Amino acid sequence: MSPVLQVENLVLGYERYDAVKGISLLVHAGSVVTLIGANGAGKTTTLRGLSGLVRARSGRILFNGDNITALPAYQIARSGITQVPEGRQIYAGMSISENLALGAYMETNKARVAQRREHVLSLFPRLRERLGQSAGLLSGGEQQMLAMGMALMADPKLLLLDEPSMGLAPLFIEEIFRIIATLKQEGRTILLVEQNASAALEIADYAYVLEDGHLSLEGPAADIAQNPKVAAAYLGM
Amino acid sequence: MLGQQLLNGVVLGAVYALFALGFTLIFGVLGVINLTYGFYFSAGAFLALYFTQGLGISMMLALLLAGIVTGGIAVILDGLLLTPLRRAKAPELASLMVTLGATLFLYSLMSAYFGTDIRRLPPKVFTNVGFNWLGLHIETSQLLILVTMVVIVSGLGWLTQRTRMGLAIRALAENGTAAQLAGINAGAVTRIVSFLSGGIGGLAGVLIGMNYNAIEPYMGEQMMLKGFAVVIMGGLGNIRGALVAGLMLGVLETLTAGYIGSSLKDAVGFGLAVLTLWVRPVGLFGRATIKRA
């Protein structure tokens, strides 16, 4: 089967500096793929490149066989890739209900939007209790849940999660990974970027290790977790 | 006497409010202080002059057309001046300097072409003597000002609160990154907002030209100062604040001119703006966005 996402020799950078120096990776339908690595290795830049927030300097990004390398972010979103960016990008001044509505901005069928909303609220029951509340008043963990809920409102064909557990209390981290496991069971295709390598490797099918803008290792997540180098560098063993 | 002063003040305030509305809309959604805004005001007035005097079109239609054309000019100027800066993620000061330079250039161009003499709308615009009601006299032009303001304000309210496009506009105002990731075309929304604000600025120019029956190239520059006073009082980016502060300024200016002396009229707005900054820097109606880090 052809992959949902195929990245070939992608180079990304800011000004005179290349943060991602030619990486190639595949994501197959229904799988959870994780990209792990240290701070500053280029994980977030990679996701921003895939969603169009950072322009590719060279290389190709194929999504379901279509070349989306040069598309602007909003068109990539419309093609079915939704990114949950790092740092809880929500609309702080709007209600939770409006935030969810904006997540489904691309869908004009009201029945479908209502259906997705019901599903999202069943995944995140905390949000249901505060639909009318201003999103800026939610706690950090709740904001992360809202950000994920907004992304699911788009019903993406590929979900890009950028450090969903960053800066959260342990209880929330557990809950976030439980939700990701549920999404995996639903058959969603996910590319997960995480600093919390052990949790990410536990949930993923396949893993890539990013080191200073290059991929240094790849393989089934279980094998990567056993790799002594990875264990020493990222799992604290 | 007082009633008539209040009425005239409300009419003047309606124009201030309308002008400030477009200005605050640009800042609220696009996050820039666009100094070319005053130019749309002058351009609107001159366009109305051309439409009524040159082409013999009715005032109503001239008002509408002037708004559409200035809206179009605003889209073009934003595309030429600010889109490249957005792409380069230039600092805010850059957009301030670029729009300042462009405005000075446009004003000089206008005064070179039209001269700096005060021009007047053709008399037929004012043929109707107006209405008397409860001892108050209201000119047709004043009525047109009030009606335009009510239509624009309610139209803008409906657009931003009740439509899908409004949702996209508010999303861009709140969080541009999230908006793009949700599939919102930020460039298109920017053009829509530029059109709306440029159009509103142009309409305000036509209306003030009618209210005072005086049109000259630098009228937008003077209005810009009032606009600043109003948005400072109302809170930068705050639509409701711009409306209330605009009306307030109009009434206070008129009362000052009527009971104290017209030389003090212009001092009122700036005095209030400075006072606002001392007492409540976010504006009388502004509130810092509710955010929990």
PDB file of C-alpha atoms in Angstrom, chain A:
ATOM      1  CA  MET A   1       0.000   0.000   0.000  1.00  0.00           C
ATOM      2  CA  SER A   2       1.292   3.461  -0.791  1.00  0.00           C
ATOM      3  CA  PRO A   3       2.013   5.624   2.256  1.00  0.00           C
ATOM      4  CA  VAL A   4      -0.231   8.491   3.364  1.00  0.00           C
ATOM      5  CA  LEU A   5       2.800  10.691   3.843  1.00  0.00           C
ATOM      6  CA  GLN A   6       6.067  10.415   2.008  1.00  0.00           C
ATOM      7  CA  VAL A   7       8.861  12.860   2.767  1.00  0.00           C
ATOM      8  CA  GLU A   8      11.951  12.899   0.582  1.00  0.00           C
ATOM      9  CA  ASN A   9      15.178  14.707   1.480  1.00  0.00           C
ATOM     10  CA  LEU A  10      13.345  17.544   3.142  1.00  0.00           C
ATOM     11  CA  VAL A  11      15.450  20.560   4.079  1.00  0.00           C
ATOM     12  CA  LEU A  12      13.951  23.261   6.285  1.00  0.00           C
ATOM     13  CA  GLY A  13      15.421  26.271   7.966  1.00  0.00           C
ATOM     14  CA  TYR A  14      15.169  29.775   9.276  1.00  0.00           C
ATOM     15  CA  GLU A  15      17.155  32.594   7.683  1.00  0.00           C
ATOM     16  CA  ARG A  16      20.728  31.408   7.156  1.00  0.00           C
ATOM     17  CA  TYR A  17      20.381  28.320   9.247  1.00  0.00           C
ATOM     18  CA  ASP A  18      19.143  24.849   8.280  1.00  0.00           C
ATOM     19  CA  ALA A  19      17.298  23.175  11.125  1.00  0.00           C
ATOM     20  CA  VAL A  20      16.321  20.046   9.199  1.00  0.00           C
ATOM     21  CA  LYS A  21      19.051  18.856   6.879  1.00  0.00           C
ATOM     22  CA  GLY A  22      17.515  16.407   4.443  1.00  0.00           C
ATOM     23  CA  ILE A  23      15.249  13.841   6.052  1.00  0.00           C
ATOM     24  CA  SER A  24      13.104  11.143   4.447  1.00  0.00           C
ATOM     25  CA  LEU A  25      10.268   9.413   6.195  1.00  0.00           C
ATOM     26  CA  LEU A  26       7.068   7.475   5.575  1.00  0.00           C
ATOM     27  CA  VAL A  27       3.767   7.326   7.404  1.00  0.00           C
ATOM     28  CA  HIS A  28       1.337   4.556   6.457  1.00  0.00           C
ATOM     29  CA  ALA A  29      -2.425   4.710   6.833  1.00  0.00           C
ATOM     30  CA  GLY A  30      -3.702   3.804  10.278  1.00  0.00           C
ATOM     31  CA  SER A  31      -0.297   3.843  11.908  1.00  0.00           C
ATOM     32  CA  VAL A  32       1.198   5.958  14.642  1.00  0.00           C
ATOM     33  CA  VAL A  33       4.693   7.109  13.766  1.00  0.00           C
ATOM     34  CA  THR A  34       6.818   9.002  16.242  1.00  0.00           C
ATOM     35  CA  LEU A  35       9.693  11.365  15.745  1.00  0.00           C
ATOM     36  CA  ILE A  36      11.863  11.564  18.839  1.00  0.00           C
ATOM     37  CA  GLY A  37      14.998  13.502  19.591  1.00  0.00           C
ATOM     38  CA  ALA A  38      16.582  15.998  21.895  1.00  0.00           C
ATOM     39  CA  ASN A  39      15.609  19.636  22.248  1.00  0.00           C
ATOM     40  CA  GLY A  40      16.637  21.547  19.133  1.00  0.00           C
ATOM     41  CA  ALA A  41      17.055  18.437  16.978  1.00  0.00           C
ATOM     42  CA  GLY A  42      14.514  19.809  14.474  1.00  0.00           C
ATOM     43  CA  LYS A  43      11.366  17.905  15.475  1.00  0.00           C
ATOM     44  CA  THR A  44       9.055  20.892  15.666  1.00  0.00           C
ATOM     45  CA  THR A  45      10.532  22.404  12.517  1.00  0.00           C
ATOM     46  CA  THR A  46       9.808  19.144  10.700  1.00  0.00           C
ATOM     47  CA  LEU A  47       6.139  19.298  11.668  1.00  0.00           C
ATOM     48  CA  ARG A  48       5.935  22.976  10.776  1.00  0.00           C
ATOM     49  CA  GLY A  49       7.384  22.101   7.400  1.00  0.00           C
ATOM     50  CA  LEU A  50       4.799  19.394   6.848  1.00  0.00           C
ATOM     51  CA  SER A  51       1.923  21.710   7.719  1.00  0.00           C
ATOM     52  CA  GLY A  52       3.293  24.523   5.569  1.00  0.00           C
ATOM     53  CA  LEU A  53       4.144  26.951   8.362  1.00  0.00           C
ATOM     54  CA  VAL A  54       7.788  26.714   7.286  1.00  0.00           C
ATOM     55  CA  ARG A  55       8.634  26.669   3.578  1.00  0.00           C
ATOM     56  CA  ALA A  56      10.714  23.723   2.320  1.00  0.00           C
ATOM     57  CA  ARG A  57      14.143  24.718   1.013  1.00  0.00           C
ATOM     58  CA  SER A  58      14.445  21.516  -0.969  1.00  0.00           C
ATOM     59  CA  GLY A  59      13.040  18.033  -1.049  1.00  0.00           C
ATOM     60  CA  ARG A  60       9.476  16.841  -1.523  1.00  0.00           C
ATOM     61  CA  ILE A  61       6.423  16.182   0.597  1.00  0.00           C
ATOM     62  CA  LEU A  62       3.864  13.810  -0.935  1.00  0.00           C
ATOM     63  CA  PHE A  63       0.472  13.450   0.698  1.00  0.00           C
ATOM     64  CA  ASN A  64      -1.567  10.553  -0.669  1.00  0.00           C
ATOM     65  CA  GLY A  65       0.646  10.799  -3.733  1.00  0.00           C
ATOM     66  CA  ASP A  66       0.065  14.537  -4.297  1.00  0.00           C
ATOM     67  CA  ASN A  67       2.997  16.901  -4.122  1.00  0.00           C
ATOM     68  CA  ILE A  68       2.097  19.435  -1.410  1.00  0.00           C
ATOM     69  CA  THR A  69       5.624  20.819  -0.904  1.00  0.00           C
ATOM     70  CA  ALA A  70       4.880  24.318  -2.166  1.00  0.00           C
ATOM     71  CA  LEU A  71       1.323  24.706  -0.872  1.00  0.00           C
ATOM     72  CA  PRO A  72       0.491  27.393   1.705  1.00  0.00           C
ATOM     73  CA  ALA A  73      -0.519  26.214   5.175  1.00  0.00           C
ATOM     74  CA  TYR A  74      -4.254  26.744   4.725  1.00  0.00           C
ATOM     75  CA  GLN A  75      -4.301  24.632   1.562  1.00  0.00           C
ATOM     76  CA  ILE A  76      -2.364  21.836   3.224  1.00  0.00           C
ATOM     77  CA  ALA A  77      -4.925  21.971   6.026  1.00  0.00           C
ATOM     78  CA  ARG A  78      -7.711  21.763   3.456  1.00  0.00           C
ATOM     79  CA  SER A  79      -6.085  18.730   1.857  1.00  0.00           C
ATOM     80  CA  GLY A  80      -6.495  16.841   5.158  1.00  0.00           C
ATOM     81  CA  ILE A  81      -3.397  17.381   7.291  1.00  0.00           C
ATOM     82  CA  THR A  82      -4.095  18.957  10.672  1.00  0.00           C
ATOM     83  CA  GLN A  83      -1.358  20.011  13.024  1.00  0.00           C
ATOM     84  CA  VAL A  84      -1.772  20.490  16.742  1.00  0.00           C
ATOM     85  CA  PRO A  85       1.047  22.960  17.196  1.00  0.00           C
ATOM     86  CA  GLU A  86       3.331  23.155  20.155  1.00  0.00           C
ATOM     87  CA  GLY A  87       2.280  25.429  22.981  1.00  0.00           C
ATOM     88  CA  ARG A  88      -1.527  25.082  22.844  1.00  0.00           C
ATOM     89  CA  GLN A  89      -2.539  27.325  19.999  1.00  0.00           C
ATOM     90  CA  ILE A  90      -6.117  28.094  20.907  1.00  0.00           C
ATOM     91  CA  TYR A  91      -8.298  31.188  20.533  1.00  0.00           C
ATOM     92  CA  ALA A  92      -8.002  32.419  24.111  1.00  0.00           C
ATOM     93  CA  GLY A  93     -10.630  35.139  23.865  1.00  0.00           C
ATOM     94  CA  MET A  94     -13.319  32.908  22.383  1.00  0.00           C
ATOM     95  CA  SER A  95     -15.534  30.332  24.022  1.00  0.00           C
ATOM     96  CA  ILE A  96     -14.673  26.645  23.935  1.00  0.00           C
ATOM     97  CA  SER A  97     -17.677  26.098  21.725  1.00  0.00           C
ATOM     98  CA  GLU A  98     -16.391  28.660  19.213  1.00  0.00           C
ATOM     99  CA  ASN A  99     -12.912  27.136  19.343  1.00  0.00           C
ATOM    100  CA  LEU A 100     -14.369  23.775  18.376  1.00  0.00           C
ATOM    101  CA  ALA A 101     -16.447  25.367  15.622  1.00  0.00           C
ATOM    102  CA  LEU A 102     -13.270  26.921  14.231  1.00  0.00           C
ATOM    103  CA  GLY A 103     -11.577  23.535  14.263  1.00  0.00           C
ATOM    104  CA  ALA A 104     -14.275  22.378  11.840  1.00  0.00           C
ATOM    105  CA  TYR A 105     -14.052  25.566   9.770  1.00  0.00           C
ATOM    106  CA  MET A 106     -13.463  23.599   6.555  1.00  0.00           C
ATOM    107  CA  GLU A 107     -16.556  21.437   6.997  1.00  0.00           C
ATOM    108  CA  THR A 108     -19.760  23.125   5.874  1.00  0.00           C
ATOM    109  CA  ASN A 109     -22.056  20.165   6.490  1.00  0.00           C
ATOM    110  CA  LYS A 110     -23.700  21.010   9.817  1.00  0.00           C
ATOM    111  CA  ALA A 111     -24.756  17.460  10.614  1.00  0.00           C
ATOM    112  CA  ARG A 112     -21.196  16.239  10.215  1.00  0.00           C
ATOM    113  CA  VAL A 113     -19.880  19.054  12.394  1.00  0.00           C
ATOM    114  CA  ALA A 114     -22.407  18.185  15.115  1.00  0.00           C
ATOM    115  CA  GLN A 115     -21.415  14.512  14.923  1.00  0.00           C
ATOM    116  CA  ARG A 116     -17.714  15.300  15.281  1.00  0.00           C
ATOM    117  CA  ARG A 117     -18.396  17.670  18.127  1.00  0.00           C
ATOM    118  CA  GLU A 118     -20.270  14.946  19.978  1.00  0.00           C
ATOM    119  CA  HIS A 119     -17.343  12.579  19.428  1.00  0.00           C
ATOM    120  CA  VAL A 120     -14.773  15.128  20.582  1.00  0.00           C
ATOM    121  CA  LEU A 121     -16.796  15.924  23.703  1.00  0.00           C
ATOM    122  CA  SER A 122     -17.033  12.216  24.509  1.00  0.00           C
ATOM    123  CA  LEU A 123     -13.227  12.008  24.276  1.00  0.00           C
ATOM    124  CA  PHE A 124     -12.772  15.141  26.389  1.00  0.00           C
ATOM    125  CA  PRO A 125     -15.699  15.265  28.829  1.00  0.00           C
ATOM    126  CA  ARG A 126     -14.037  18.134  30.723  1.00  0.00           C
ATOM    127  CA  LEU A 127     -14.709  20.393  27.745  1.00  0.00           C
ATOM    128  CA  ARG A 128     -18.407  19.604  27.699  1.00  0.00           C
ATOM    129  CA  GLU A 129     -18.892  21.105  31.154  1.00  0.00           C
ATOM    130  CA  ARG A 130     -17.494  24.472  30.035  1.00  0.00           C
ATOM    131  CA  LEU A 131     -18.581  24.989  26.454  1.00  0.00           C
ATOM    132  CA  GLY A 132     -19.568  28.618  27.051  1.00  0.00           C
ATOM    133  CA  GLN A 133     -16.429  29.502  28.969  1.00  0.00           C
ATOM    134  CA  SER A 134     -13.581  31.543  27.571  1.00  0.00           C
ATOM    135  CA  ALA A 135     -10.843  29.171  26.393  1.00  0.00           C
ATOM    136  CA  GLY A 136      -8.139  31.355  27.937  1.00  0.00           C
ATOM    137  CA  LEU A 137      -9.408  30.437  31.387  1.00  0.00           C
ATOM    138  CA  LEU A 138      -8.710  26.717  30.968  1.00  0.00           C
ATOM    139  CA  SER A 139      -5.701  25.154  32.669  1.00  0.00           C
ATOM    140  CA  GLY A 140      -2.692  24.175  30.566  1.00  0.00           C
ATOM    141  CA  GLY A 141      -3.752  20.537  30.367  1.00  0.00           C
ATOM    142  CA  GLU A 142      -7.297  21.470  29.427  1.00  0.00           C
ATOM    143  CA  GLN A 143      -6.014  23.842  26.753  1.00  0.00           C
ATOM    144  CA  GLN A 144      -3.976  21.000  25.259  1.00  0.00           C
ATOM    145  CA  MET A 145      -7.116  18.862  25.206  1.00  0.00           C
ATOM    146  CA  LEU A 146      -9.017  21.675  23.522  1.00  0.00           C
ATOM    147  CA  ALA A 147      -6.253  22.036  20.939  1.00  0.00           C
ATOM    148  CA  MET A 148      -6.477  18.310  20.186  1.00  0.00           C
ATOM    149  CA  GLY A 149     -10.256  18.486  20.120  1.00  0.00           C
ATOM    150  CA  MET A 150     -10.100  21.343  17.609  1.00  0.00           C
ATOM    151  CA  ALA A 151      -7.825  19.286  15.372  1.00  0.00           C
ATOM    152  CA  LEU A 152     -10.183  16.317  15.545  1.00  0.00           C
ATOM    153  CA  MET A 153     -13.069  18.591  14.559  1.00  0.00           C
ATOM    154  CA  ALA A 154     -11.339  18.782  11.167  1.00  0.00           C
ATOM    155  CA  ASP A 155     -11.461  14.971  10.918  1.00  0.00           C
ATOM    156  CA  PRO A 156      -7.924  14.931   9.470  1.00  0.00           C
ATOM    157  CA  LYS A 157      -6.526  12.188   7.286  1.00  0.00           C
ATOM    158  CA  LEU A 158      -3.194  12.810   8.963  1.00  0.00           C
ATOM    159  CA  LEU A 159      -2.867  14.235  12.459  1.00  0.00           C
ATOM    160  CA  LEU A 160       0.398  15.933  13.385  1.00  0.00           C
ATOM    161  CA  LEU A 161       0.899  16.187  17.144  1.00  0.00           C
ATOM    162  CA  ASP A 162       3.681  18.454  18.348  1.00  0.00           C
ATOM    163  CA  GLU A 163       4.820  17.750  21.907  1.00  0.00           C
ATOM    164  CA  PRO A 164       1.317  17.176  23.269  1.00  0.00           C
ATOM    165  CA  SER A 165       2.656  16.383  26.748  1.00  0.00           C
ATOM    166  CA  MET A 166       5.013  19.327  27.060  1.00  0.00           C
ATOM    167  CA  GLY A 167       4.744  21.241  30.308  1.00  0.00           C
ATOM    168  CA  LEU A 168       1.794  19.249  31.612  1.00  0.00           C
ATOM    169  CA  ALA A 169       1.215  17.707  35.023  1.00  0.00           C
ATOM    170  CA  PRO A 170       1.793  13.906  35.144  1.00  0.00           C
ATOM    171  CA  LEU A 171      -1.915  13.206  35.425  1.00  0.00           C
ATOM    172  CA  PHE A 172      -2.623  15.146  32.249  1.00  0.00           C
ATOM    173  CA  ILE A 173       0.289  13.498  30.421  1.00  0.00           C
ATOM    174  CA  GLU A 174      -1.242  10.122  31.205  1.00  0.00           C
ATOM    175  CA  GLU A 175      -4.611  11.277  29.966  1.00  0.00           C
ATOM    176  CA  ILE A 176      -3.188  12.734  26.750  1.00  0.00           C
ATOM    177  CA  PHE A 177      -1.456   9.446  25.918  1.00  0.00           C
ATOM    178  CA  ARG A 178      -4.619   7.528  26.762  1.00  0.00           C
ATOM    179  CA  ILE A 179      -6.456   9.713  24.223  1.00  0.00           C
ATOM    180  CA  ILE A 180      -3.746   9.122  21.611  1.00  0.00           C
ATOM    181  CA  ALA A 181      -4.151   5.380  22.200  1.00  0.00           C
ATOM    182  CA  THR A 182      -7.901   5.754  21.627  1.00  0.00           C
ATOM    183  CA  LEU A 183      -7.283   7.661  18.407  1.00  0.00           C
ATOM    184  CA  LYS A 184      -4.949   4.876  17.288  1.00  0.00           C
ATOM    185  CA  GLN A 185      -7.670   2.330  17.960  1.00  0.00           C
ATOM    186  CA  GLU A 186     -10.048   4.410  15.868  1.00  0.00           C
ATOM    187  CA  GLY A 187      -7.609   3.841  13.027  1.00  0.00           C
ATOM    188  CA  ARG A 188      -6.310   7.385  12.749  1.00  0.00           C
ATOM    189  CA  THR A 189      -3.000   8.119  11.090  1.00  0.00           C
ATOM    190  CA  ILE A 190      -0.741  10.076  13.431  1.00  0.00           C
ATOM    191  CA  LEU A 191       2.713  11.559  13.318  1.00  0.00           C
ATOM    192  CA  LEU A 192       3.729  12.253  16.904  1.00  0.00           C
ATOM    193  CA  VAL A 193       6.634  14.432  17.922  1.00  0.00           C
ATOM    194  CA  GLU A 194       7.641  13.957  21.536  1.00  0.00           C
ATOM    195  CA  GLN A 195      10.371  14.641  24.015  1.00  0.00           C
ATOM    196  CA  ASN A 196       8.821  12.069  26.291  1.00  0.00           C
ATOM    197  CA  ALA A 197      10.422   9.272  24.256  1.00  0.00           C
ATOM    198  CA  SER A 198       9.429   6.330  26.419  1.00  0.00           C
ATOM    199  CA  ALA A 199       5.715   7.120  26.284  1.00  0.00           C
ATOM    200  CA  ALA A 200       5.916   7.877  22.569  1.00  0.00           C
ATOM    201  CA  LEU A 201       7.743   4.619  21.747  1.00  0.00           C
ATOM    202  CA  GLU A 202       5.251   2.661  23.784  1.00  0.00           C
ATOM    203  CA  ILE A 203       2.330   3.902  21.731  1.00  0.00           C
ATOM    204  CA  ALA A 204       3.912   4.152  18.265  1.00  0.00           C
ATOM    205  CA  ASP A 205       4.248   1.512  15.565  1.00  0.00           C
ATOM    206  CA  TYR A 206       7.310   2.987  13.978  1.00  0.00           C
ATOM    207  CA  ALA A 207       9.888   5.504  15.122  1.00  0.00           C
ATOM    208  CA  TYR A 208      12.458   7.891  13.728  1.00  0.00           C
ATOM    209  CA  VAL A 209      15.239   9.398  15.789  1.00  0.00           C
ATOM    210  CA  LEU A 210      16.246  12.910  14.830  1.00  0.00           C
ATOM    211  CA  GLU A 211      19.672  14.196  15.785  1.00  0.00           C
ATOM    212  CA  ASP A 212      20.820  17.680  14.836  1.00  0.00           C
ATOM    213  CA  GLY A 213      18.616  17.812  11.751  1.00  0.00           C
ATOM    214  CA  HIS A 214      19.497  14.323  10.507  1.00  0.00           C
ATOM    215  CA  LEU A 215      17.716  11.014  11.009  1.00  0.00           C
ATOM    216  CA  SER A 216      20.146   8.828  12.919  1.00  0.00           C
ATOM    217  CA  LEU A 217      17.951   5.776  13.446  1.00  0.00           C
ATOM    218  CA  GLU A 218      14.640   4.327  12.387  1.00  0.00           C
ATOM    219  CA  GLY A 219      12.706   1.142  12.885  1.00  0.00           C
ATOM    220  CA  PRO A 220       9.720  -0.447  14.570  1.00  0.00           C
ATOM    221  CA  ALA A 221       9.083   1.427  17.813  1.00  0.00           C
ATOM    222  CA  ALA A 222       9.668  -1.687  19.933  1.00  0.00           C
ATOM    223  CA  ASP A 223      13.118  -2.202  18.383  1.00  0.00           C
ATOM    224  CA  ILE A 224      14.067   1.442  18.788  1.00  0.00           C
ATOM    225  CA  ALA A 225      13.061   1.286  22.438  1.00  0.00           C
ATOM    226  CA  GLN A 226      15.479  -1.646  22.870  1.00  0.00           C
ATOM    227  CA  ASN A 227      18.339   0.087  21.092  1.00  0.00           C
ATOM    228  CA  PRO A 228      21.078   0.721  23.654  1.00  0.00           C
ATOM    229  CA  LYS A 229      22.003   4.116  22.189  1.00  0.00           C
ATOM    230  CA  VAL A 230      18.408   5.324  22.345  1.00  0.00           C
ATOM    231  CA  ALA A 231      17.999   3.916  25.814  1.00  0.00           C
ATOM    232  CA  ALA A 232      21.053   5.823  27.003  1.00  0.00           C
ATOM    233  CA  ALA A 233      20.295   9.098  25.234  1.00  0.00           C
ATOM    234  CA  TYR A 234      16.512   9.444  25.448  1.00  0.00           C
ATOM    235  CA  LEU A 235      15.086   6.954  27.886  1.00  0.00           C
ATOM    236  CA  GLY A 236      17.405   7.696  30.760  1.00  0.00           C
ATOM    237  CA  MET A 237      18.527   4.105  31.193  1.00  0.00           C
TER     238      MET A 237
END
